[in-house]
Amino acid sequence: MTNTANDKSNTTESKTLDINQIKQYLPHRYPLLLVDRVLNWEADKSITAIKNVTANEEFFNGHFPHKPVMPGVLMIEAMAQTAALLSFLSMGKKPDESNVVYFVGIDGARFKRPVEPGDQLKMDVEILRVARGIWKYKAKASVDGQLAVEAELMCTMRSAADASQPAA
């Protein structure tokens, strides 16, 4: 039996999300929804998700037509979306139009290999800590077991009414 996002039990069973469930937790839509499936997650700990990189991605038209590679900033964004999923799943709530999730920092980003059409980008994200409304994560993404990118990411959730105010 597979647990879904609605079950926050402390079991060792696999917890997965398909694209329709992911869309309930992320406001992003094509072409900026960069998570296709959640393979496993554990509340308050970690998540593993994938992005299937296809030749039809819009960004390949300009990056680069002669040698298509996924832009590094989009690899970081895919990991950030995976981190946001983990935060919402850990809190047991879904976003609504009254909240906004913002990046507040990226540390130690390192790009190790290009990601090309046909690759499957596997994101592994773990929560390092949550303090004063700031979530800090360790994130890695790989292709076929080879590290493609790694970084520490920091995000905060704000009410939409306060979204134009600087983060604390």
XYZ file of N, CA and C in Angstrom:
504
model
N 0.842 -1.184 0.000
C 0.000 0.000 0.000
C 0.882 1.239 0.000
N 0.474 2.258 -0.738
C 1.235 3.496 -0.838
C 0.472 4.615 -0.155
N 1.136 5.332 0.729
C 0.534 6.500 1.360
C 0.547 7.654 0.382
N -0.417 8.534 0.499
C -0.448 9.726 -0.336
C -0.143 10.934 0.522
N -0.173 12.100 -0.082
C 0.144 13.342 0.622
C -0.827 13.620 1.754
N -2.003 13.039 1.715
C -2.985 13.301 2.758
C -2.711 12.506 4.023
N -1.781 11.567 3.985
C -1.472 10.721 5.127
C -0.114 11.119 5.685
N -0.124 11.763 6.852
C 1.117 12.225 7.470
C 1.560 11.254 8.567
N 1.260 9.974 8.415
C 1.601 8.988 9.430
C 3.102 8.737 9.464
N 3.555 8.210 10.575
C 4.974 7.914 10.740
C 5.242 6.458 10.405
N 5.101 6.113 9.137
C 5.383 4.755 8.715
C 6.592 4.776 7.813
N 7.084 3.594 7.507
C 8.219 3.507 6.596
C 7.757 3.216 5.174
N 6.429 3.215 4.949
C 5.914 2.968 3.615
C 6.248 4.144 2.701
N 6.318 3.844 1.409
C 6.630 4.861 0.415
C 5.477 5.857 0.295
N 5.823 7.121 0.193
C 4.840 8.175 -0.017
C 5.168 8.835 -1.340
N 4.244 8.774 -2.282
C 4.472 9.305 -3.620
C 3.409 10.337 -3.969
N 3.724 11.162 -4.974
C 2.739 12.092 -5.526
C 2.874 12.071 -7.037
N 1.746 12.047 -7.728
C 1.766 12.168 -9.180
C 1.617 13.651 -9.540
N 1.628 13.962 -10.816
C 1.612 15.359 -11.253
C 0.350 16.089 -10.796
N -0.791 15.412 -10.767
C -2.029 16.069 -10.330
C -1.976 16.423 -8.850
N -1.377 15.561 -8.043
C -1.209 15.862 -6.622
C -0.187 16.979 -6.422
N 0.891 16.969 -7.198
C 1.909 18.021 -7.105
C 1.281 19.380 -7.369
N 0.399 19.459 -8.362
C -0.242 20.727 -8.716
C -1.141 21.261 -7.597
N -1.521 20.412 -6.650
C -2.285 20.861 -5.488
C -1.385 21.577 -4.470
N -0.066 21.292 -4.538
C 0.878 21.843 -3.571
C 1.772 22.938 -4.130
N 1.870 23.054 -5.440
C 2.702 24.087 -6.060
C 1.833 24.970 -6.953
N 2.026 26.283 -6.888
C 1.246 27.171 -7.760
C 1.789 27.225 -9.188
N 2.969 26.688 -9.417
C 3.608 26.742 -10.733
C 2.827 25.929 -11.752
N 2.862 26.394 -12.989
C 2.261 25.681 -14.109
C 3.212 25.749 -15.289
N 2.932 24.942 -16.317
C 3.763 24.936 -17.506
C 3.909 26.363 -18.013
N 5.114 26.770 -18.369
C 6.340 25.983 -18.525
C 7.248 26.005 -17.294
N 6.777 26.532 -16.158
C 7.661 26.634 -14.995
C 7.416 25.609 -13.898
N 6.516 24.669 -14.105
C 6.380 23.566 -13.158
C 7.469 22.558 -13.502
N 8.431 22.386 -12.602
C 9.633 21.603 -12.901
C 9.763 20.335 -12.067
N 8.658 19.861 -11.511
C 8.638 18.590 -10.781
C 7.531 17.740 -11.398
N 7.891 16.542 -11.870
C 6.922 15.665 -12.527
C 6.353 14.590 -11.608
N 7.138 14.150 -10.640
C 6.693 13.077 -9.753
C 7.510 13.125 -8.470
N 6.859 12.832 -7.363
C 7.548 12.633 -6.087
C 7.651 11.131 -5.874
N 8.878 10.656 -5.712
C 9.118 9.226 -5.529
C 8.959 8.803 -4.082
N 9.312 9.704 -3.158
C 9.250 9.388 -1.735
C 9.410 10.670 -0.942
N 8.756 10.748 0.203
C 8.953 11.880 1.098
C 8.683 11.432 2.523
N 9.359 12.099 3.424
C 9.147 11.866 4.848
C 9.012 13.224 5.516
N 7.885 13.441 6.160
C 7.594 14.727 6.789
C 8.744 15.167 7.688
N 9.079 16.453 7.582
C 10.099 17.096 8.407
C 11.513 16.565 8.161
N 11.701 15.765 7.113
C 13.019 15.196 6.855
C 13.484 15.379 5.423
N 12.895 14.630 4.479
C 13.448 14.625 3.124
C 12.398 14.272 2.082
N 12.800 14.505 0.823
C 11.938 14.222 -0.318
C 12.827 13.877 -1.515
N 12.344 12.988 -2.359
C 12.996 12.659 -3.620
C 11.961 12.809 -4.726
N 12.323 13.574 -5.749
C 11.398 13.841 -6.847
C 12.161 13.811 -8.166
N 11.419 13.776 -9.283
C 12.062 13.761 -10.594
C 11.469 14.812 -11.522
N 12.309 15.245 -12.437
C 11.927 16.090 -13.571
C 12.397 15.365 -14.817
N 11.455 15.001 -15.675
C 11.795 14.388 -16.953
C 12.099 15.511 -17.939
N 13.320 15.571 -18.387
C 13.770 16.659 -19.259
C 13.584 16.205 -20.704
N 12.693 16.881 -21.417
C 12.393 16.475 -22.790
C 12.923 17.496 -23.793
N 13.063 17.067 -25.017
C 13.527 17.952 -26.094
C 12.514 19.054 -26.387
N 11.284 18.898 -25.910
C 10.229 19.890 -26.156
C 10.245 21.063 -25.185
N 11.154 21.070 -24.214
C 11.205 22.166 -23.245
C 11.494 23.470 -23.983
N 10.728 24.509 -23.675
C 10.873 25.811 -24.348
C 12.291 26.377 -24.243
N 12.925 26.196 -23.096
C 14.239 26.817 -22.895
C 15.305 26.261 -23.827
N 15.110 25.054 -24.358
C 16.111 24.500 -25.271
C 16.182 25.246 -26.603
N 15.115 25.974 -26.956
C 15.133 26.757 -28.198
C 16.239 27.803 -28.187
N 16.589 28.303 -27.011
C 17.603 29.343 -26.941
C 18.802 28.998 -26.088
N 18.811 27.812 -25.475
C 19.886 27.462 -24.534
C 20.353 26.037 -24.762
N 21.050 25.697 -25.593
C 21.604 26.365 -26.767
C 21.139 25.556 -27.973
N 20.728 26.206 -29.058
C 20.181 25.456 -30.187
C 21.135 24.397 -30.742
N 22.433 24.666 -30.740
C 23.407 23.715 -31.288
C 23.810 22.629 -30.289
N 23.626 22.869 -28.990
C 23.956 21.895 -27.937
C 23.038 22.174 -26.749
N 21.793 21.640 -26.787
C 20.827 21.971 -25.740
C 21.261 21.484 -24.352
N 21.261 22.420 -23.400
C 21.499 22.092 -21.993
C 20.490 22.846 -21.135
N 20.055 22.206 -20.079
C 19.107 22.829 -19.159
C 19.833 23.934 -18.405
N 19.274 25.153 -18.390
C 19.918 26.247 -17.657
C 20.072 25.907 -16.171
N 21.227 26.267 -15.620
C 21.494 25.995 -14.213
C 20.462 26.604 -13.291
N 19.995 27.792 -13.615
C 18.998 28.453 -12.771
C 17.705 27.629 -12.710
N 17.380 26.907 -13.781
C 16.181 26.062 -13.767
C 16.410 24.773 -12.994
N 17.651 24.285 -12.956
C 17.948 23.137 -12.097
C 17.776 23.542 -10.626
N 18.258 24.730 -10.282
C 18.078 25.250 -8.914
C 16.586 25.407 -8.620
N 15.834 25.959 -9.575
C 14.397 26.141 -9.405
C 13.688 24.803 -9.199
N 14.089 23.763 -9.939
C 13.484 22.440 -9.763
C 13.726 21.925 -8.337
N 14.934 22.142 -7.816
C 15.220 21.727 -6.438
C 14.414 22.570 -5.450
N 14.250 23.862 -5.736
C 13.476 24.731 -4.850
C 12.001 24.325 -4.829
N 11.457 23.964 -5.977
C 10.078 23.496 -6.012
C 9.932 22.201 -5.226
N 10.915 21.337 -5.307
C 10.911 20.095 -4.536
C 10.952 20.418 -3.042
N 11.773 21.395 -2.662
C 11.854 21.821 -1.258
C 10.517 22.402 -0.794
N 9.884 23.206 -1.637
C 8.578 23.783 -1.273
C 7.542 22.679 -1.056
N 7.565 21.663 -1.919
C 6.668 20.516 -1.719
C 6.893 19.894 -0.348
N 8.152 19.675 0.007
C 8.467 19.071 1.297
C 7.946 19.926 2.445
N 8.096 21.232 2.336
C 7.616 22.119 3.404
C 6.104 22.030 3.561
N 5.374 22.133 2.455
C 3.916 22.051 2.537
C 3.467 20.681 3.038
N 4.087 19.613 2.549
C 3.729 18.279 3.012
C 4.034 18.106 4.499
N 5.163 18.642 4.952
C 5.540 18.538 6.365
C 4.568 19.288 7.259
N 4.079 20.434 6.773
C 3.122 21.219 7.552
C 1.711 20.654 7.461
N 1.502 19.725 6.524
C 0.180 19.145 6.355
C -0.826 20.133 5.806
N -0.346 21.102 5.003
C -1.276 22.065 4.429
C -0.926 22.343 2.977
N -1.911 22.841 2.262
C -1.731 23.198 0.865
C -1.690 24.711 0.754
N -0.943 25.221 -0.213
C -0.895 26.670 -0.385
C -2.236 27.187 -0.888
N -2.468 28.442 -0.613
C -3.654 29.089 -1.162
C -3.256 30.480 -1.628
N -4.211 31.232 -2.097
C -3.892 32.537 -2.664
C -3.480 33.554 -1.617
N -3.535 33.179 -0.331
C -3.130 34.127 0.711
C -1.665 33.955 1.114
N -0.954 32.900 0.618
C 0.470 32.713 0.956
C 1.325 32.738 -0.297
N 2.577 33.118 -0.087
C 3.576 33.129 -1.146
C 4.851 32.526 -0.555
N 5.531 31.689 -1.336
C 6.820 31.130 -0.913
C 7.902 31.839 -1.707
N 8.899 32.365 -1.000
C 9.996 33.087 -1.638
C 11.330 32.434 -1.331
N 12.225 32.477 -2.320
C 13.628 32.200 -2.087
C 14.182 33.340 -1.239
N 14.994 33.039 -0.243
C 15.703 34.101 0.469
C 17.208 33.893 0.418
N 17.648 32.732 -0.127
C 19.082 32.540 -0.264
C 19.441 31.243 -0.948
N 20.572 31.281 -1.615
C 21.163 30.102 -2.239
C 22.646 30.146 -1.894
N 23.131 29.122 -1.213
C 24.543 29.063 -0.833
C 25.196 27.837 -1.458
N 26.452 27.990 -1.822
C 27.275 26.871 -2.247
C 26.786 26.156 -3.495
N 26.123 26.861 -4.389
C 25.643 26.207 -5.615
C 26.837 25.788 -6.473
N 26.833 24.529 -6.879
C 27.889 23.985 -7.720
C 27.249 23.133 -8.800
N 27.674 23.375 -10.030
C 27.154 22.639 -11.176
C 28.223 21.651 -11.618
N 27.867 20.376 -11.689
C 28.853 19.317 -11.901
C 28.768 18.647 -13.269
N 27.601 18.670 -13.889
C 27.443 18.062 -15.211
C 26.251 18.692 -15.909
N 26.294 18.756 -17.243
C 25.149 19.305 -17.962
C 23.955 18.349 -17.923
N 22.777 18.926 -18.026
C 21.535 18.159 -18.116
C 20.968 18.416 -19.501
N 20.715 17.348 -20.232
C 20.349 17.435 -21.639
C 18.985 16.799 -21.897
N 18.411 17.060 -23.080
C 17.141 16.402 -23.420
C 17.272 14.890 -23.290
N 16.244 14.276 -22.723
C 16.249 12.829 -22.503
C 16.716 12.425 -21.125
N 17.331 13.356 -20.381
C 17.783 13.057 -19.019
C 16.606 13.069 -18.046
N 16.756 12.341 -16.964
C 15.817 12.407 -15.855
C 16.578 12.987 -14.673
N 16.181 14.176 -14.259
C 16.831 14.871 -13.148
C 16.164 14.404 -11.856
N 16.960 13.781 -10.988
C 16.446 13.274 -9.715
C 16.888 14.217 -8.613
N 15.922 14.830 -7.929
C 16.205 15.786 -6.868
C 16.038 15.131 -5.500
N 17.063 15.294 -4.662
C 17.026 14.845 -3.276
C 17.201 16.068 -2.396
N 16.211 16.335 -1.557
C 16.225 17.522 -0.707
C 15.964 17.101 0.727
N 16.757 17.641 1.643
C 16.514 17.385 3.061
C 16.451 18.703 3.810
N 15.620 18.725 4.820
C 15.505 19.908 5.670
C 16.681 19.915 6.629
N 17.434 21.025 6.635
C 18.518 21.176 7.602
C 18.001 21.797 8.892
N 17.155 22.836 8.745
C 16.563 23.465 9.927
C 15.456 24.425 9.515
N 14.628 24.745 10.498
C 13.583 25.749 10.332
C 13.701 26.671 11.534
N 13.949 27.950 11.277
C 14.084 28.914 12.370
C 13.559 30.267 11.921
N 12.782 30.906 12.764
C 12.233 32.248 12.512
C 11.587 32.360 11.132
N 10.874 31.318 10.743
C 10.152 31.348 9.480
C 10.995 31.085 8.247
N 12.278 30.778 8.442
C 13.169 30.474 7.323
C 13.433 28.970 7.306
N 13.182 28.357 6.169
C 13.462 26.934 5.966
C 14.790 26.824 5.235
N 15.692 25.992 5.755
C 16.984 25.783 5.088
C 17.076 24.316 4.692
N 17.480 24.086 3.444
C 17.531 22.745 2.881
C 18.898 22.460 2.272
N 19.267 21.196 2.260
C 20.398 20.716 1.470
C 19.784 20.023 0.267
N 20.178 20.454 -0.933
C 19.568 19.922 -2.155
C 20.635 19.428 -3.115
N 20.346 18.293 -3.730
C 21.221 17.728 -4.759
C 20.329 17.215 -5.876
N 20.824 17.325 -7.104
C 20.121 16.744 -8.246
C 21.126 15.957 -9.064
N 20.695 14.802 -9.533
C 21.597 13.925 -10.274
C 20.907 13.355 -11.506
N 21.719 12.882 -12.424
C 21.256 12.182 -13.619
C 22.006 10.857 -13.660
N 21.266 9.765 -13.709
C 21.875 8.429 -13.751
C 22.928 8.236 -12.660
N 22.637 8.750 -11.466
C 23.548 8.595 -10.341
C 24.724 9.551 -10.323
N 24.858 10.403 -11.345
C 25.945 11.387 -11.393
C 25.417 12.743 -10.921
N 26.097 13.335 -9.950
C 25.695 14.631 -9.426
C 25.715 15.686 -10.528
N 24.606 16.406 -10.675
C 24.509 17.477 -11.671
C 24.621 18.845 -11.011
N 23.997 19.008 -9.843
C 24.003 20.288 -9.148
C 23.737 20.042 -7.663
N 24.314 20.907 -6.841
C 24.041 20.868 -5.404
C 24.043 22.284 -4.870
N 23.278 22.499 -3.795
C 23.207 23.829 -3.185
C 22.481 23.725 -1.851
N 22.675 24.737 -1.022
C 21.834 24.924 0.142
C 20.853 26.021 -0.224
N 19.584 25.760 0.014
C 18.514 26.685 -0.354
C 17.806 27.173 0.893
N 17.374 28.433 0.860
C 16.589 28.980 1.955
C 15.342 29.642 1.395
N 14.209 29.354 2.048
C 12.930 29.897 1.609
C 12.147 30.363 2.825
N 11.178 31.221 2.574
C 10.252 31.639 3.613
C 8.856 31.681 3.034
N 7.874 31.510 3.892
C 6.475 31.637 3.489
C 5.944 32.919 4.091
N 5.273 33.690 3.256
C 4.716 34.970 3.697
C 3.260 35.032 3.292
N 2.499 35.833 4.009
C 1.133 36.075 3.550
C 1.227 36.957 2.313
N 0.327 36.788 1.396
C 0.345 37.568 0.164
C 0.259 39.064 0.461
N -0.441 39.435 1.527
C -0.564 40.838 1.902
C 0.779 41.424 2.320
N 1.670 40.588 2.919
C 2.974 41.044 3.370
C 4.071 40.754 2.358
N 3.716 40.202 1.212
C 4.700 39.705 0.255
C 5.630 40.796 -0.286
N 5.200 42.024 -0.295
C 6.055 43.080 -0.820
C 7.023 43.615 0.224
N 6.912 43.137 1.462
C 7.803 43.564 2.534
C 9.056 42.695 2.535
N 10.222 43.254 2.894
C 11.446 42.445 2.920
C 11.352 41.325 3.947
N 12.030 40.211 3.657
C 12.072 39.080 4.594
C 12.837 39.483 5.850
N 12.455 38.922 6.976
C 13.100 39.248 8.258
C 14.491 38.683 8.335
